[in-house]
mmCIF file of C-alpha atoms and ligand atoms in Angstrom:
data_model
loop_
_atom_site.group_PDB
_atom_site.id
_atom_site.type_symbol
_atom_site.label_atom_id
_atom_site.label_comp_id
_atom_site.label_asym_id
_atom_site.label_seq_id
_atom_site.Cartn_x
_atom_site.Cartn_y
_atom_site.Cartn_z
ATOM 1 C CA UNK X 1295 1.445 -31.425 -40.219
ATOM 2 C CA UNK X 1296 4.125 -33.582 -41.606
ATOM 3 C CA UNK X 1297 5.772 -30.026 -42.862
ATOM 4 C CA UNK X 1298 5.033 -28.455 -38.903
ATOM 5 C CA UNK X 1299 6.534 -31.615 -37.057
ATOM 6 C CA UNK X 1300 9.802 -31.075 -39.371
ATOM 7 C CA UNK X 1301 9.833 -26.753 -38.672
ATOM 8 C CA UNK X 1302 9.692 -27.863 -34.945
ATOM 9 C CA UNK X 1303 12.410 -30.627 -35.330
ATOM 10 C CA UNK X 1304 14.394 -28.302 -37.083
ATOM 11 C CA UNK X 1305 14.091 -25.615 -34.143
ATOM 12 C CA UNK X 1306 14.908 -28.259 -31.703
ATOM 13 C CA UNK X 1307 17.974 -28.678 -33.520
ATOM 14 C CA UNK X 1308 19.200 -25.394 -34.135
ATOM 15 C CA UNK X 1309 18.656 -25.067 -30.629
ATOM 16 C CA UNK X 1310 20.830 -27.952 -29.270
ATOM 17 C CA UNK X 1311 23.787 -26.924 -31.321
ATOM 18 C CA UNK X 1312 23.453 -23.473 -30.401
ATOM 19 C CA UNK X 1313 23.919 -25.133 -26.754
ATOM 20 C CA UNK X 1314 27.920 -25.578 -27.991
ATOM 21 C CA UNK X 1315 28.447 -21.739 -28.380
ATOM 22 C CA UNK X 1316 28.982 -19.753 -25.487
ATOM 23 C CA UNK X 1317 30.323 -16.395 -25.312
ATOM 24 C CA UNK X 1318 33.578 -15.006 -23.714
ATOM 25 C CA UNK X 1319 32.169 -14.004 -20.068
ATOM 26 C CA UNK X 1320 33.310 -10.996 -18.498
ATOM 27 C CA UNK X 1321 34.791 -11.855 -15.635
ATOM 28 C CA UNK X 1322 38.232 -9.926 -13.896
ATOM 29 C CA UNK X 1323 39.534 -11.263 -10.431
ATOM 30 C CA UNK X 1324 40.619 -9.172 -7.375
ATOM 31 C CA UNK X 1325 39.417 -5.314 -6.874
ATOM 32 C CA UNK X 1326 38.403 -3.865 -10.403
ATOM 33 C CA UNK X 1327 37.157 -0.854 -9.175
ATOM 34 C CA UNK X 1328 39.694 0.446 -6.845
ATOM 35 C CA UNK X 1329 40.829 3.678 -8.744
ATOM 36 C CA UNK X 1330 37.606 4.441 -9.414
ATOM 37 C CA UNK X 1331 36.386 4.150 -5.437
ATOM 38 C CA UNK X 1332 39.634 5.822 -4.291
ATOM 39 C CA UNK X 1333 38.865 8.739 -6.411
ATOM 40 C CA UNK X 1334 35.213 9.184 -6.575
ATOM 41 C CA UNK X 1335 34.873 8.345 -2.483
ATOM 42 C CA UNK X 1336 31.476 6.995 -2.514
ATOM 43 C CA UNK X 1337 29.443 6.994 0.699
ATOM 44 C CA UNK X 1338 28.819 2.756 2.052
ATOM 45 C CA UNK X 1339 25.290 3.561 0.922
ATOM 46 C CA UNK X 1340 26.219 4.455 -2.877
ATOM 47 C CA UNK X 1341 29.151 1.965 -3.222
ATOM 48 C CA UNK X 1342 26.830 -0.792 -2.182
ATOM 49 C CA UNK X 1343 23.858 0.255 -4.562
ATOM 50 C CA UNK X 1344 26.692 0.663 -7.553
ATOM 51 C CA UNK X 1345 27.870 -3.054 -6.886
ATOM 52 C CA UNK X 1346 24.757 -4.422 -6.770
ATOM 53 C CA UNK X 1347 22.354 -2.663 -9.425
ATOM 54 C CA UNK X 1348 25.363 -1.581 -11.897
ATOM 55 C CA UNK X 1349 28.475 -3.219 -11.758
ATOM 56 C CA UNK X 1350 27.069 -6.128 -12.998
ATOM 57 C CA UNK X 1351 26.899 -4.200 -16.854
ATOM 58 C CA UNK X 1352 29.153 -1.134 -15.946
ATOM 59 C CA UNK X 1353 32.399 -2.842 -14.805
ATOM 60 C CA UNK X 1354 34.746 -5.539 -15.945
ATOM 61 C CA UNK X 1355 33.221 -8.085 -13.999
ATOM 62 C CA UNK X 1356 29.630 -9.408 -13.877
ATOM 63 C CA UNK X 1357 27.766 -12.162 -11.950
ATOM 64 C CA UNK X 1358 26.031 -14.459 -14.056
ATOM 65 C CA UNK X 1359 22.623 -15.849 -13.382
ATOM 66 C CA UNK X 1360 22.238 -19.621 -13.609
ATOM 67 C CA UNK X 1361 20.233 -18.692 -17.433
ATOM 68 C CA UNK X 1362 23.395 -17.403 -18.592
ATOM 69 C CA UNK X 1363 24.402 -21.360 -19.468
ATOM 70 C CA UNK X 1364 21.339 -21.199 -21.890
ATOM 71 C CA UNK X 1365 21.881 -19.796 -25.466
ATOM 72 C CA UNK X 1366 20.731 -17.618 -26.925
ATOM 73 C CA UNK X 1367 20.181 -15.747 -23.964
ATOM 74 C CA UNK X 1368 23.975 -15.787 -23.488
ATOM 75 C CA UNK X 1369 24.107 -14.201 -25.897
ATOM 76 C CA UNK X 1370 21.477 -11.803 -25.558
ATOM 77 C CA UNK X 1371 23.290 -10.741 -22.011
ATOM 78 C CA UNK X 1372 26.890 -10.712 -23.344
ATOM 79 C CA UNK X 1373 25.851 -7.871 -25.635
ATOM 80 C CA UNK X 1374 23.509 -6.064 -22.944
ATOM 81 C CA UNK X 1375 26.951 -5.971 -20.900
ATOM 82 C CA UNK X 1376 29.046 -5.143 -23.951
ATOM 83 C CA UNK X 1377 26.764 -2.542 -24.653
ATOM 84 C CA UNK X 1378 27.135 -1.316 -20.968
ATOM 85 C CA UNK X 1379 30.692 -1.251 -20.493
ATOM 86 C CA UNK X 1380 30.950 0.591 -23.229
ATOM 87 C CA UNK X 1381 28.760 3.557 -23.012
ATOM 88 C CA UNK X 1382 30.365 3.711 -19.186
ATOM 89 C CA UNK X 1383 32.911 1.034 -17.216
ATOM 90 C CA UNK X 1384 33.561 1.728 -13.627
ATOM 91 C CA UNK X 1385 36.824 -0.795 -14.031
ATOM 92 C CA UNK X 1386 38.251 1.905 -16.443
ATOM 93 C CA UNK X 1387 37.980 5.049 -14.808
ATOM 94 C CA UNK X 1388 41.132 6.048 -14.492
ATOM 95 C CA UNK X 1389 41.435 5.833 -18.472
ATOM 96 C CA UNK X 1390 38.629 8.671 -18.806
ATOM 97 C CA UNK X 1391 40.524 12.247 -18.775
ATOM 98 C CA UNK X 1392 38.437 14.594 -15.973
ATOM 99 C CA UNK X 1393 36.117 15.820 -18.863
ATOM 100 C CA UNK X 1394 35.153 12.450 -19.670
ATOM 101 C CA UNK X 1395 34.490 11.690 -16.140
ATOM 102 C CA UNK X 1396 32.437 14.448 -15.165
ATOM 103 C CA UNK X 1397 30.269 14.026 -18.247
ATOM 104 C CA UNK X 1398 29.754 10.289 -17.472
ATOM 105 C CA UNK X 1399 28.649 11.313 -13.550
ATOM 106 C CA UNK X 1400 26.578 13.777 -15.238
ATOM 107 C CA UNK X 1401 24.964 11.051 -16.938
ATOM 108 C CA UNK X 1402 24.229 9.082 -14.328
ATOM 109 C CA UNK X 1403 22.500 12.002 -12.612
ATOM 110 C CA UNK X 1404 20.477 12.038 -15.347
ATOM 111 C CA UNK X 1405 19.570 8.169 -15.813
ATOM 112 C CA UNK X 1406 19.219 7.950 -12.228
ATOM 113 C CA UNK X 1407 17.003 11.170 -11.175
ATOM 114 C CA UNK X 1408 15.114 9.763 -14.953
ATOM 115 C CA UNK X 1409 14.650 5.868 -13.690
ATOM 116 C CA UNK X 1410 16.426 4.589 -16.547
ATOM 117 C CA UNK X 1411 18.837 2.812 -14.803
ATOM 118 C CA UNK X 1412 19.145 -0.200 -14.068
ATOM 119 C CA UNK X 1413 17.631 -1.860 -17.052
ATOM 120 C CA UNK X 1414 13.970 -3.256 -16.937
ATOM 121 C CA UNK X 1415 14.868 -6.013 -18.360
ATOM 122 C CA UNK X 1416 17.455 -6.600 -15.500
ATOM 123 C CA UNK X 1417 15.635 -5.699 -12.246
ATOM 124 C CA UNK X 1418 12.467 -8.409 -13.307
ATOM 125 C CA UNK X 1419 15.158 -10.607 -12.811
ATOM 126 C CA UNK X 1420 17.254 -8.530 -10.134
ATOM 127 C CA UNK X 1421 14.409 -7.457 -7.250
ATOM 128 C CA UNK X 1422 16.990 -6.540 -5.709
ATOM 129 C CA UNK X 1423 18.593 -3.981 -7.701
ATOM 130 C CA UNK X 1424 15.429 -2.452 -8.102
ATOM 131 C CA UNK X 1425 16.340 1.419 -6.277
ATOM 132 C CA UNK X 1426 13.926 3.256 -3.962
ATOM 133 C CA UNK X 1427 13.058 7.154 -4.009
ATOM 134 C CA UNK X 1428 16.220 7.512 -1.264
ATOM 135 C CA UNK X 1429 18.810 5.345 -3.092
ATOM 136 C CA UNK X 1430 18.515 7.537 -6.044
ATOM 137 C CA UNK X 1431 18.591 10.791 -4.321
ATOM 138 C CA UNK X 1432 22.020 9.548 -2.504
ATOM 139 C CA UNK X 1433 23.636 8.761 -6.217
ATOM 140 C CA UNK X 1434 22.436 11.671 -7.623
ATOM 141 C CA UNK X 1435 23.762 13.528 -4.601
ATOM 142 C CA UNK X 1436 27.039 11.758 -4.801
ATOM 143 C CA UNK X 1437 27.282 12.267 -8.091
ATOM 144 C CA UNK X 1438 26.854 16.343 -8.077
ATOM 145 C CA UNK X 1439 29.450 16.545 -5.757
ATOM 146 C CA UNK X 1440 32.019 14.832 -7.453
ATOM 147 C CA UNK X 1441 31.552 16.638 -10.413
ATOM 148 C CA UNK X 1442 32.319 19.898 -8.658
ATOM 149 C CA UNK X 1443 36.108 18.368 -8.459
ATOM 150 C CA UNK X 1444 36.812 17.287 -11.982
ATOM 151 C CA UNK X 1445 35.314 20.590 -13.010
ATOM 152 C CA UNK X 1446 37.615 21.888 -10.543
ATOM 153 C CA UNK X 1447 40.124 20.198 -12.257
ATOM 154 C CA UNK X 1448 38.742 21.340 -15.524
ATOM 155 C CA UNK X 1449 39.176 25.379 -14.636
ATOM 156 C CA UNK X 1450 41.437 27.194 -16.599
ATOM 157 C CA UNK X 1451 45.150 27.887 -14.808
HETATM 158 C C1 HEC L 1633 21.912 -5.101 -17.354
HETATM 159 C C2 HEC L 1633 22.668 -3.899 -17.862
HETATM 160 C C3 HEC L 1633 22.633 -2.785 -17.205
HETATM 161 C C4 HEC L 1633 22.967 -2.402 -15.751
HETATM 162 C C5 HEC L 1633 22.462 -3.402 -15.007
HETATM 163 C C6 HEC L 1633 22.812 -1.099 -15.821
HETATM 164 N N1 HEC L 1633 22.811 -0.483 -16.829
HETATM 165 FE FE1 HEC L 1633 23.778 1.624 -17.324
HETATM 166 N N2 HEC L 1633 23.559 0.634 -19.730
HETATM 167 C C7 HEC L 1633 23.143 -0.210 -19.979
HETATM 168 C C8 HEC L 1633 23.190 -0.096 -21.481
HETATM 169 C C9 HEC L 1633 23.252 -1.354 -22.261
HETATM 170 C C10 HEC L 1633 23.007 1.154 -21.439
HETATM 171 C C11 HEC L 1633 23.635 1.906 -23.053
HETATM 172 C C12 HEC L 1633 22.105 1.830 -23.590
HETATM 173 C C13 HEC L 1633 21.090 2.780 -23.230
HETATM 174 O O1 HEC L 1633 21.681 3.742 -22.878
HETATM 175 O O2 HEC L 1633 19.653 2.224 -22.778
HETATM 176 C C14 HEC L 1633 23.262 1.955 -19.976
HETATM 177 C C15 HEC L 1633 23.821 3.211 -20.275
HETATM 178 C C16 HEC L 1633 24.079 4.108 -18.781
HETATM 179 C C17 HEC L 1633 24.510 4.940 -18.808
HETATM 180 C C18 HEC L 1633 24.485 6.271 -20.081
HETATM 181 C C19 HEC L 1633 26.103 5.814 -20.379
HETATM 182 C C20 HEC L 1633 26.497 7.198 -21.793
HETATM 183 O O3 HEC L 1633 27.740 6.902 -21.780
HETATM 184 O O4 HEC L 1633 25.172 7.674 -21.901
HETATM 185 C C21 HEC L 1633 24.529 5.805 -17.765
HETATM 186 C C22 HEC L 1633 25.170 6.871 -16.806
HETATM 187 C C23 HEC L 1633 24.581 4.075 -16.861
HETATM 188 N N3 HEC L 1633 23.930 3.610 -17.606
HETATM 189 C C24 HEC L 1633 24.352 4.131 -15.597
HETATM 190 C C25 HEC L 1633 24.178 3.225 -14.661
HETATM 191 C C26 HEC L 1633 23.670 3.080 -13.463
HETATM 192 C C27 HEC L 1633 24.128 4.478 -12.466
HETATM 193 C C28 HEC L 1633 23.785 1.397 -12.948
HETATM 194 C C29 HEC L 1633 22.986 1.357 -11.500
HETATM 195 C C30 HEC L 1633 22.128 1.970 -11.054
HETATM 196 C C31 HEC L 1633 23.440 1.143 -14.117
HETATM 197 N N4 HEC L 1633 23.732 2.095 -15.207
HETATM 198 C C32 HEC L 1633 22.785 -0.250 -14.253
HETATM 199 C C33 HEC L 1633 22.997 -1.254 -19.182
HETATM 200 C C34 HEC L 1633 22.936 -1.706 -17.680
#
């Protein structure tokens, strides 16, 4: 019994100490996706979906839930955001060349039609981010159309 008590106290202590450590937040003031929007011209519906369902992990600005104040959840979220942004960052669209933009939009098509994005872990707590079939179709259609623009760019002169 004594050992068990010691074990739980130790765990509690670790948890308390953990609270003093916070990962850096992913926050940008102002219109961080202005280049992306100007170039890909998503219809209002698609733009709204991207804002509500994707930007938290795929842009330089995350709207954090309250539980981000609790470690180790904060570290878990920071890790997801870093991973998501590393794969695709709408705030840094102008750093991608035409080939990469085309490829990223191809992946958007795939991820969305397969229902892989937004991640399940996210929609458990962000009910409003879950996509209807209609919304998925709107994204895929926009991605397909926009890819043509980049593919035209890639044609040899
Ligand atoms: C909770 C965070 C989160 C949300 C919200 C989210 N994603 Fe992701 N996304 C990730 C992570 C993490 C990866 C990389 C790992 C993987 O593929 O599962 C990823 C990968 C991707 C990829 C693959 C990119 C590549 O280079 O392989 C695409 C495309 C993508 N997401 C699109 C979207 C779109 C579109 C939305 C909104 C409808 C969205 N994601 C919402 C976290 C997220």
